[in-house]
Amino acid sequence: MFSTRVTSDLTPNRLSAAIARLRENRVEFDDLTESNPTRVGIDYPVRLLEALARPSGLTYAPEPFGMPSARDAVVGDFRRRGMSVPRDRVVLTASTSEAYSDLFKLLCDPGDDVLVPAPSYPLFEYLAALDSVRPRPYHLEYHGAWSLDIDGLRRATTDRTRAIVVVNPNNPTGSYLKRAELDALAIHCRVHDLALIGDEVFAEYVLDAELARTTSVLSQGQALAFSLGGMSKGLGLPQLKLGWMVAAGPEELVRPALERLEIICDTYLSVATPVQAGLPALLTGGAAIRTAIRDRVTRNYRALLTAAPQYPSVDVLPAEGGWYAVIQVPAMQSEESLVLHLLEHDRVLVHPGYFFDFPREAFLVLSLLPRPEVFDRAVSRLLQRVEAAA
Ligand SMILES: Cc1ncc(COP(=O)(O)O)c(C=O)c1O
């Protein structure tokens, strides 16, 4: 009866089952997978949501791409980041996930494919399947720093490929795209008629300011490109459900893309009016949240770098940006048994690397968001366990 867009295998995996068991028995554990910024003791300005109560929010005047005042606010936010984008290229969505879905509808027929990075964000598989699109991985390689395997990406391109997704900085490797990589991607897209989708939700969370980085696909002019961002990560306000995409590239590609996107967005009109009306004030008032999150992830990343050298079997991979850290540990046992052991015996929950499609074992992924006291004690138990098992 049901579509194959949603998997028919609904049995929870061993890790989800173990978490459910602990929760059922009210056993507490330190959650180093927490990626919800509203649950980690960050101070949110208490009056911030007064911006949602503007009288203009009482009138419904639907616009496929969003209210002009809200799109202007996004233009202003890009200006703050040193980028000039015209308002007519800004499209509001309810989330970045919805922006992906809009773009898959715009670019792909059922059965077409999009190239996605590996290791990376695990939701691509679901987002693509829900739009009957196939994700095809291209690899990020680690040689002391992460780089994009551009030859592999060329080989992964098929005659059904319609787009390349880059996550910049990538989740969870924390690696930013380098200028030469962006240029090579743009040329490849141009030659093969592909669009470039830049997921830039973590762009402003720089962990290593010394390193060269390119923060937006908007900084190239060859390929049709879309920069995706939003309040969920950019301001730590996922509950407000507002994201955006900005189109760039050759005018003869951008124009027809926007004409078609308008039909898609007009079909759903999914962004609520009050959040659009409040966006100018939210972007200004929310800047303090971004700063607090940046301070938190920087603090926790430094604490991890300070603690890890006492444990020779643990290697913290350098993170250039984002909200996550990756550690490499000896592959004496599978990632799954190590993660289960950590949860059941040490009461620390981390993500196994396979969750993000790392090419081999053993890697663990830690969120850098938790409260410092939780982060420090969980990291200490984690490092001791890994060292003892080595
Ligand atoms: C790389 C990346 N893109 C997009 C999202 C989802 O963003 P949104 O809440 O705007 O859908 C996430 C959430 O974790 C993410 O890690």
Short mmCIF file of N, CA and C in Angstrom, two decimals, residues 137-299:
data_model
loop_
_atom_site.label_atom_id
_atom_site.label_comp_id
_atom_site.label_asym_id
_atom_site.label_seq_id
_atom_site.Cartn_x
_atom_site.Cartn_y
_atom_site.Cartn_z
N PRO A 137 27.39 9.35 -3.42
CA PRO A 137 28.46 9.97 -2.63
C PRO A 137 29.69 10.35 -3.45
N TYR A 138 30.29 11.47 -3.08
CA TYR A 138 31.67 11.76 -3.49
C TYR A 138 32.43 11.94 -2.17
N HIS A 139 33.74 11.74 -2.22
CA HIS A 139 34.44 11.60 -0.95
C HIS A 139 35.25 12.82 -0.54
N LEU A 140 35.23 13.04 0.77
CA LEU A 140 36.17 13.98 1.37
C LEU A 140 37.27 13.10 1.96
N GLU A 141 38.50 13.48 1.70
CA GLU A 141 39.62 12.64 2.14
C GLU A 141 40.38 13.35 3.24
N TYR A 142 40.86 12.53 4.18
CA TYR A 142 41.60 13.11 5.31
C TYR A 142 43.08 12.76 5.22
N HIS A 143 43.90 13.79 5.08
CA HIS A 143 45.36 13.60 5.12
C HIS A 143 45.92 14.66 6.06
N GLY A 144 45.50 14.62 7.31
CA GLY A 144 45.91 15.67 8.25
C GLY A 144 44.99 16.88 8.14
N ALA A 145 44.35 17.04 7.02
CA ALA A 145 43.28 18.04 6.79
C ALA A 145 42.34 17.40 5.77
N TRP A 146 41.12 17.89 5.72
CA TRP A 146 40.15 17.31 4.79
C TRP A 146 40.22 18.00 3.45
N SER A 147 40.12 17.21 2.39
CA SER A 147 40.03 17.84 1.07
C SER A 147 39.05 17.06 0.22
N LEU A 148 38.58 17.73 -0.81
CA LEU A 148 37.54 17.15 -1.66
C LEU A 148 38.21 16.32 -2.77
N ASP A 149 37.76 15.09 -2.94
CA ASP A 149 38.31 14.23 -3.99
C ASP A 149 37.64 14.61 -5.31
N ILE A 150 38.22 15.58 -5.99
CA ILE A 150 37.57 16.14 -7.18
C ILE A 150 37.57 15.13 -8.34
N ASP A 151 38.63 14.31 -8.43
CA ASP A 151 38.63 13.28 -9.50
C ASP A 151 37.53 12.26 -9.25
N GLY A 152 37.39 11.87 -7.98
CA GLY A 152 36.33 10.93 -7.61
C GLY A 152 34.95 11.54 -7.90
N LEU A 153 34.83 12.81 -7.64
CA LEU A 153 33.55 13.49 -7.90
C LEU A 153 33.25 13.49 -9.41
N ARG A 154 34.29 13.71 -10.21
CA ARG A 154 34.07 13.66 -11.67
C ARG A 154 33.61 12.27 -12.07
N ARG A 155 34.25 11.23 -11.48
CA ARG A 155 33.88 9.85 -11.85
C ARG A 155 32.47 9.52 -11.36
N ALA A 156 32.05 10.12 -10.24
CA ALA A 156 30.72 9.81 -9.69
C ALA A 156 29.60 10.47 -10.49
N THR A 157 29.95 11.42 -11.35
CA THR A 157 28.93 12.13 -12.13
C THR A 157 28.39 11.22 -13.25
N THR A 158 27.07 11.10 -13.33
CA THR A 158 26.45 10.27 -14.38
C THR A 158 25.63 11.16 -15.30
N ASP A 159 25.03 10.55 -16.33
CA ASP A 159 24.19 11.39 -17.19
C ASP A 159 22.86 11.71 -16.52
N ARG A 160 22.64 11.16 -15.31
CA ARG A 160 21.42 11.54 -14.56
C ARG A 160 21.73 12.47 -13.39
N THR A 161 22.99 12.89 -13.28
CA THR A 161 23.33 13.80 -12.19
C THR A 161 22.80 15.20 -12.51
N ARG A 162 22.18 15.82 -11.52
CA ARG A 162 21.59 17.15 -11.73
C ARG A 162 22.20 18.23 -10.83
N ALA A 163 22.81 17.80 -9.74
CA ALA A 163 23.32 18.82 -8.81
C ALA A 163 24.43 18.23 -7.94
N ILE A 164 25.25 19.13 -7.42
CA ILE A 164 26.27 18.74 -6.43
C ILE A 164 25.96 19.51 -5.15
N VAL A 165 25.91 18.77 -4.05
CA VAL A 165 25.71 19.41 -2.75
C VAL A 165 27.07 19.54 -2.06
N VAL A 166 27.37 20.74 -1.56
CA VAL A 166 28.54 20.90 -0.69
C VAL A 166 28.04 21.44 0.65
N VAL A 167 28.59 20.92 1.72
CA VAL A 167 28.22 21.41 3.05
C VAL A 167 29.45 22.17 3.55
N ASN A 168 29.26 23.46 3.86
CA ASN A 168 30.41 24.34 4.05
C ASN A 168 30.23 25.28 5.23
N PRO A 169 30.85 24.99 6.38
CA PRO A 169 31.72 23.87 6.66
C PRO A 169 30.91 22.59 6.79
N ASN A 170 31.59 21.49 6.53
CA ASN A 170 30.88 20.21 6.51
C ASN A 170 30.55 19.73 7.93
N ASN A 171 29.42 19.07 8.03
CA ASN A 171 29.00 18.40 9.26
C ASN A 171 29.23 16.91 9.02
N PRO A 172 30.08 16.20 9.79
CA PRO A 172 30.70 16.62 11.04
C PRO A 172 32.20 16.95 10.93
N THR A 173 32.81 16.91 9.73
CA THR A 173 34.27 17.04 9.67
C THR A 173 34.72 18.47 10.00
N GLY A 174 33.81 19.44 9.90
CA GLY A 174 34.16 20.83 10.24
C GLY A 174 35.06 21.47 9.20
N SER A 175 35.14 20.87 7.99
CA SER A 175 36.06 21.40 6.99
C SER A 175 35.36 22.37 6.05
N TYR A 176 36.04 23.50 5.80
CA TYR A 176 35.53 24.48 4.83
C TYR A 176 36.06 24.15 3.44
N LEU A 177 35.29 24.56 2.45
CA LEU A 177 35.71 24.46 1.05
C LEU A 177 36.87 25.43 0.83
N LYS A 178 37.86 25.02 0.04
CA LYS A 178 38.96 25.92 -0.29
C LYS A 178 38.67 26.55 -1.66
N ARG A 179 39.29 27.69 -1.90
CA ARG A 179 39.01 28.43 -3.14
C ARG A 179 39.19 27.56 -4.39
N ALA A 180 40.30 26.81 -4.44
CA ALA A 180 40.58 25.99 -5.64
C ALA A 180 39.51 24.91 -5.79
N GLU A 181 38.99 24.40 -4.66
CA GLU A 181 37.94 23.37 -4.74
C GLU A 181 36.65 23.96 -5.30
N LEU A 182 36.30 25.16 -4.80
CA LEU A 182 35.08 25.79 -5.30
C LEU A 182 35.20 26.08 -6.80
N ASP A 183 36.37 26.56 -7.22
CA ASP A 183 36.56 26.86 -8.65
C ASP A 183 36.42 25.58 -9.48
N ALA A 184 37.01 24.49 -9.00
CA ALA A 184 36.93 23.23 -9.76
C ALA A 184 35.48 22.73 -9.80
N LEU A 185 34.76 22.86 -8.70
CA LEU A 185 33.36 22.44 -8.67
C LEU A 185 32.52 23.27 -9.64
N ALA A 186 32.77 24.57 -9.64
CA ALA A 186 31.97 25.48 -10.49
C ALA A 186 32.18 25.14 -11.96
N ILE A 187 33.42 24.86 -12.33
CA ILE A 187 33.69 24.51 -13.74
C ILE A 187 33.03 23.19 -14.09
N HIS A 188 33.15 22.22 -13.17
CA HIS A 188 32.53 20.91 -13.42
C HIS A 188 31.01 21.07 -13.60
N CYS A 189 30.40 21.89 -12.76
CA CYS A 189 28.95 22.13 -12.86
C CYS A 189 28.61 22.78 -14.19
N ARG A 190 29.40 23.75 -14.56
CA ARG A 190 29.13 24.49 -15.80
C ARG A 190 29.21 23.55 -17.01
N VAL A 191 30.26 22.73 -17.01
CA VAL A 191 30.47 21.84 -18.16
C VAL A 191 29.38 20.79 -18.26
N HIS A 192 28.90 20.29 -17.11
CA HIS A 192 27.93 19.19 -17.12
C HIS A 192 26.49 19.64 -16.84
N ASP A 193 26.24 20.93 -16.88
CA ASP A 193 24.88 21.45 -16.63
C ASP A 193 24.34 21.03 -15.28
N LEU A 194 25.14 21.17 -14.26
CA LEU A 194 24.70 20.81 -12.91
C LEU A 194 24.55 22.08 -12.08
N ALA A 195 23.67 22.01 -11.11
CA ALA A 195 23.57 23.13 -10.16
C ALA A 195 24.44 22.82 -8.94
N LEU A 196 24.89 23.88 -8.29
CA LEU A 196 25.72 23.73 -7.10
C LEU A 196 24.89 24.19 -5.89
N ILE A 197 24.68 23.26 -4.97
CA ILE A 197 23.90 23.60 -3.77
C ILE A 197 24.86 23.71 -2.58
N GLY A 198 24.96 24.89 -2.02
CA GLY A 198 25.87 25.10 -0.89
C GLY A 198 25.10 25.19 0.41
N ASP A 199 25.27 24.18 1.25
CA ASP A 199 24.62 24.18 2.57
C ASP A 199 25.55 24.95 3.50
N GLU A 200 25.19 26.19 3.80
CA GLU A 200 26.10 27.08 4.53
C GLU A 200 25.56 27.41 5.92
N VAL A 201 24.81 26.45 6.48
CA VAL A 201 24.14 26.74 7.76
C VAL A 201 25.14 27.00 8.90
N PHE A 202 26.34 26.40 8.80
CA PHE A 202 27.32 26.59 9.88
C PHE A 202 28.42 27.61 9.51
N ALA A 203 28.22 28.33 8.39
CA ALA A 203 29.31 29.15 7.84
C ALA A 203 29.93 30.11 8.86
N GLU A 204 29.12 30.58 9.81
CA GLU A 204 29.66 31.62 10.71
C GLU A 204 30.31 31.07 11.97
N TYR A 205 30.33 29.72 12.09
CA TYR A 205 30.93 29.15 13.31
C TYR A 205 32.35 28.70 13.02
N VAL A 206 33.25 29.69 12.93
CA VAL A 206 34.65 29.43 12.59
C VAL A 206 35.39 28.99 13.85
N LEU A 207 36.06 27.83 13.78
CA LEU A 207 36.83 27.36 14.94
C LEU A 207 38.32 27.63 14.77
N ASP A 208 38.77 27.70 13.53
CA ASP A 208 40.18 27.99 13.29
C ASP A 208 40.27 29.16 12.31
N ALA A 209 40.40 30.36 12.87
CA ALA A 209 40.35 31.57 12.04
C ALA A 209 41.60 31.72 11.18
N GLU A 210 42.66 30.95 11.49
CA GLU A 210 43.92 31.11 10.75
C GLU A 210 43.85 30.51 9.35
N LEU A 211 42.97 29.51 9.18
CA LEU A 211 42.99 28.76 7.93
C LEU A 211 42.23 29.46 6.82
N ALA A 212 42.69 29.26 5.59
CA ALA A 212 42.00 29.83 4.43
C ALA A 212 40.69 29.09 4.24
N ARG A 213 39.64 29.82 3.87
CA ARG A 213 38.36 29.17 3.66
C ARG A 213 37.53 30.00 2.68
N THR A 214 36.56 29.33 2.06
CA THR A 214 35.59 30.02 1.21
C THR A 214 34.25 29.80 1.87
N THR A 215 33.53 30.85 2.19
CA THR A 215 32.33 30.64 3.00
C THR A 215 31.06 30.54 2.18
N SER A 216 31.10 30.80 0.85
CA SER A 216 29.84 30.73 0.11
C SER A 216 30.01 30.38 -1.36
N VAL A 217 29.09 29.55 -1.85
CA VAL A 217 29.06 29.24 -3.29
C VAL A 217 28.66 30.47 -4.10
N LEU A 218 28.20 31.52 -3.40
CA LEU A 218 27.83 32.75 -4.11
C LEU A 218 29.06 33.47 -4.64
N SER A 219 30.24 33.07 -4.16
CA SER A 219 31.45 33.79 -4.59
C SER A 219 32.02 33.23 -5.89
N GLN A 220 31.24 32.50 -6.64
CA GLN A 220 31.67 32.10 -7.99
C GLN A 220 30.56 32.50 -8.97
N GLY A 221 30.91 32.69 -10.24
CA GLY A 221 29.89 33.18 -11.17
C GLY A 221 29.61 32.23 -12.31
N GLN A 222 30.27 31.07 -12.31
CA GLN A 222 30.16 30.18 -13.47
C GLN A 222 28.91 29.32 -13.47
N ALA A 223 28.59 28.78 -12.27
CA ALA A 223 27.52 27.77 -12.20
C ALA A 223 26.28 28.36 -11.57
N LEU A 224 25.13 27.76 -11.91
CA LEU A 224 23.91 28.09 -11.18
C LEU A 224 24.10 27.56 -9.76
N ALA A 225 24.01 28.45 -8.77
CA ALA A 225 24.31 28.03 -7.39
C ALA A 225 23.24 28.54 -6.44
N PHE A 226 23.07 27.81 -5.36
CA PHE A 226 22.12 28.20 -4.32
C PHE A 226 22.83 28.11 -2.98
N SER A 227 22.79 29.20 -2.24
CA SER A 227 23.36 29.20 -0.89
C SER A 227 22.21 29.01 0.10
N LEU A 228 22.33 27.99 0.96
CA LEU A 228 21.25 27.69 1.92
C LEU A 228 21.68 28.09 3.33
N GLY A 229 20.78 28.76 4.02
CA GLY A 229 21.06 29.13 5.40
C GLY A 229 19.75 29.27 6.14
N GLY A 230 19.83 29.67 7.40
CA GLY A 230 18.58 29.86 8.12
C GLY A 230 18.77 30.12 9.60
N MET A 231 17.64 30.32 10.27
CA MET A 231 17.68 30.67 11.69
C MET A 231 18.01 29.49 12.57
N SER A 232 17.78 28.28 12.07
CA SER A 232 17.98 27.09 12.87
C SER A 232 19.41 27.02 13.41
N LYS A 233 20.38 27.16 12.50
CA LYS A 233 21.78 27.11 12.92
C LYS A 233 22.37 28.52 13.01
N GLY A 234 22.02 29.38 12.06
CA GLY A 234 22.63 30.70 12.00
C GLY A 234 22.33 31.55 13.23
N LEU A 235 21.17 31.31 13.86
CA LEU A 235 20.81 32.09 15.06
C LEU A 235 20.45 31.20 16.24
N GLY A 236 20.58 29.89 16.07
CA GLY A 236 20.21 28.99 17.17
C GLY A 236 18.73 29.02 17.49
N LEU A 237 17.90 29.24 16.46
CA LEU A 237 16.45 29.33 16.67
C LEU A 237 15.72 28.34 15.75
N PRO A 238 15.93 27.02 15.93
CA PRO A 238 15.29 26.05 15.03
C PRO A 238 13.77 26.06 15.15
N GLN A 239 13.28 26.48 16.32
CA GLN A 239 11.82 26.41 16.55
C GLN A 239 11.05 27.47 15.75
N LEU A 240 11.75 28.47 15.21
CA LEU A 240 11.04 29.51 14.47
C LEU A 240 10.76 29.12 13.03
N LYS A 241 11.40 28.07 12.56
CA LYS A 241 11.12 27.53 11.22
C LYS A 241 11.20 28.60 10.14
N LEU A 242 12.39 29.14 9.98
CA LEU A 242 12.61 30.04 8.86
C LEU A 242 14.03 29.87 8.31
N GLY A 243 14.08 29.56 7.03
CA GLY A 243 15.37 29.44 6.35
C GLY A 243 15.33 30.25 5.07
N TRP A 244 16.44 30.23 4.35
CA TRP A 244 16.47 30.96 3.08
C TRP A 244 17.45 30.31 2.12
N MET A 245 17.21 30.60 0.85
CA MET A 245 18.22 30.26 -0.15
C MET A 245 18.40 31.47 -1.04
N VAL A 246 19.63 31.62 -1.53
CA VAL A 246 19.96 32.73 -2.41
C VAL A 246 20.54 32.14 -3.69
N ALA A 247 19.98 32.56 -4.84
CA ALA A 247 20.44 32.03 -6.13
C ALA A 247 21.52 32.94 -6.71
N ALA A 248 22.47 32.32 -7.39
CA ALA A 248 23.53 33.10 -8.06
C ALA A 248 23.99 32.35 -9.30
N GLY A 249 24.76 33.05 -10.12
CA GLY A 249 25.30 32.41 -11.31
C GLY A 249 24.90 33.17 -12.56
N PRO A 250 25.11 32.56 -13.72
CA PRO A 250 24.79 33.24 -14.97
C PRO A 250 23.30 33.59 -15.05
N GLU A 251 23.00 34.81 -15.46
CA GLU A 251 21.63 35.30 -15.51
C GLU A 251 20.71 34.38 -16.32
N GLU A 252 21.25 33.80 -17.42
CA GLU A 252 20.40 32.96 -18.29
C GLU A 252 20.02 31.64 -17.59
N LEU A 253 20.68 31.32 -16.47
CA LEU A 253 20.29 30.14 -15.69
C LEU A 253 19.47 30.55 -14.47
N VAL A 254 19.85 31.66 -13.85
CA VAL A 254 19.18 32.08 -12.62
C VAL A 254 17.72 32.45 -12.91
N ARG A 255 17.50 33.16 -14.01
CA ARG A 255 16.13 33.63 -14.29
C ARG A 255 15.14 32.47 -14.43
N PRO A 256 15.40 31.50 -15.33
CA PRO A 256 14.43 30.40 -15.44
C PRO A 256 14.33 29.55 -14.17
N ALA A 257 15.42 29.48 -13.42
CA ALA A 257 15.38 28.72 -12.16
C ALA A 257 14.40 29.40 -11.19
N LEU A 258 14.50 30.73 -11.08
CA LEU A 258 13.63 31.44 -10.14
C LEU A 258 12.17 31.40 -10.60
N GLU A 259 11.96 31.46 -11.92
CA GLU A 259 10.57 31.39 -12.41
C GLU A 259 9.92 30.07 -12.00
N ARG A 260 10.71 29.00 -12.07
CA ARG A 260 10.15 27.68 -11.72
C ARG A 260 10.05 27.51 -10.19
N LEU A 261 11.04 28.03 -9.49
CA LEU A 261 11.00 27.96 -8.01
C LEU A 261 9.77 28.68 -7.48
N GLU A 262 9.39 29.74 -8.18
CA GLU A 262 8.24 30.53 -7.74
C GLU A 262 6.98 29.65 -7.76
N ILE A 263 6.88 28.79 -8.76
CA ILE A 263 5.70 27.91 -8.83
C ILE A 263 5.74 26.91 -7.66
N ILE A 264 6.92 26.38 -7.39
CA ILE A 264 7.04 25.41 -6.28
C ILE A 264 6.66 26.09 -4.96
N CYS A 265 7.26 27.26 -4.71
CA CYS A 265 7.02 27.93 -3.42
C CYS A 265 5.57 28.40 -3.31
N ASP A 266 4.99 28.81 -4.45
CA ASP A 266 3.61 29.28 -4.43
C ASP A 266 2.64 28.13 -4.13
N THR A 267 3.06 26.91 -4.43
CA THR A 267 2.19 25.75 -4.18
C THR A 267 2.06 25.48 -2.68
N TYR A 268 3.14 25.74 -1.95
CA TYR A 268 3.11 25.41 -0.50
C TYR A 268 2.94 26.63 0.40
N LEU A 269 3.49 27.75 0.03
CA LEU A 269 3.44 28.97 0.87
C LEU A 269 3.65 28.62 2.35
N SER A 270 4.80 28.01 2.64
CA SER A 270 4.94 27.37 3.96
C SER A 270 5.50 28.26 5.08
N VAL A 271 5.96 29.46 4.75
CA VAL A 271 6.55 30.26 5.85
C VAL A 271 5.48 31.12 6.51
N ALA A 272 5.40 31.02 7.84
CA ALA A 272 4.37 31.76 8.58
C ALA A 272 4.63 33.28 8.52
N THR A 273 3.54 34.03 8.48
CA THR A 273 3.67 35.49 8.36
C THR A 273 4.34 36.14 9.60
N PRO A 274 3.97 35.78 10.84
CA PRO A 274 4.57 36.49 11.98
C PRO A 274 6.10 36.39 12.02
N VAL A 275 6.65 35.24 11.62
CA VAL A 275 8.11 35.12 11.69
C VAL A 275 8.76 35.95 10.58
N GLN A 276 8.06 36.09 9.46
CA GLN A 276 8.60 36.95 8.40
C GLN A 276 8.54 38.42 8.83
N ALA A 277 7.42 38.78 9.44
CA ALA A 277 7.26 40.18 9.89
C ALA A 277 8.31 40.52 10.94
N GLY A 278 8.66 39.52 11.75
CA GLY A 278 9.62 39.78 12.84
C GLY A 278 11.07 39.60 12.42
N LEU A 279 11.31 39.14 11.19
CA LEU A 279 12.68 38.77 10.83
C LEU A 279 13.72 39.88 11.01
N PRO A 280 13.44 41.14 10.59
CA PRO A 280 14.48 42.16 10.78
C PRO A 280 14.92 42.24 12.25
N ALA A 281 13.93 42.26 13.17
CA ALA A 281 14.29 42.37 14.59
C ALA A 281 14.94 41.08 15.10
N LEU A 282 14.49 39.93 14.58
CA LEU A 282 15.05 38.66 15.03
C LEU A 282 16.52 38.53 14.61
N LEU A 283 16.82 38.99 13.40
CA LEU A 283 18.21 38.89 12.93
C LEU A 283 19.13 39.77 13.76
N THR A 284 18.62 40.94 14.16
CA THR A 284 19.46 41.83 14.98
C THR A 284 19.55 41.29 16.41
N GLY A 285 18.36 41.01 16.99
CA GLY A 285 18.34 40.58 18.39
C GLY A 285 18.95 39.20 18.60
N GLY A 286 18.96 38.38 17.55
CA GLY A 286 19.47 37.01 17.69
C GLY A 286 20.98 36.92 17.57
N ALA A 287 21.64 38.03 17.19
CA ALA A 287 23.09 37.98 17.01
C ALA A 287 23.80 37.53 18.29
N ALA A 288 23.22 37.92 19.44
CA ALA A 288 23.84 37.56 20.72
C ALA A 288 23.81 36.04 20.94
N ILE A 289 22.78 35.40 20.39
CA ILE A 289 22.69 33.94 20.54
C ILE A 289 23.81 33.28 19.73
N ARG A 290 23.98 33.81 18.50
CA ARG A 290 25.05 33.24 17.66
C ARG A 290 26.41 33.38 18.36
N THR A 291 26.64 34.55 18.97
CA THR A 291 27.91 34.76 19.67
C THR A 291 28.05 33.78 20.83
N ALA A 292 26.94 33.58 21.57
CA ALA A 292 27.01 32.65 22.73
C ALA A 292 27.28 31.23 22.25
N ILE A 293 26.67 30.84 21.14
CA ILE A 293 26.92 29.48 20.62
C ILE A 293 28.36 29.36 20.13
N ARG A 294 28.82 30.41 19.45
CA ARG A 294 30.20 30.37 18.96
C ARG A 294 31.18 30.24 20.13
N ASP A 295 30.92 31.01 21.21
CA ASP A 295 31.79 30.92 22.39
C ASP A 295 31.75 29.51 22.98
N ARG A 296 30.56 28.93 23.01
CA ARG A 296 30.40 27.60 23.60
C ARG A 296 31.18 26.54 22.80
N VAL A 297 30.96 26.52 21.49
CA VAL A 297 31.62 25.46 20.70
C VAL A 297 33.14 25.66 20.70
N THR A 298 33.57 26.92 20.70
CA THR A 298 35.02 27.19 20.74
C THR A 298 35.59 26.71 22.07
N ARG A 299 34.89 27.03 23.14
CA ARG A 299 35.36 26.63 24.48
C ARG A 299 35.46 25.11 24.59
#
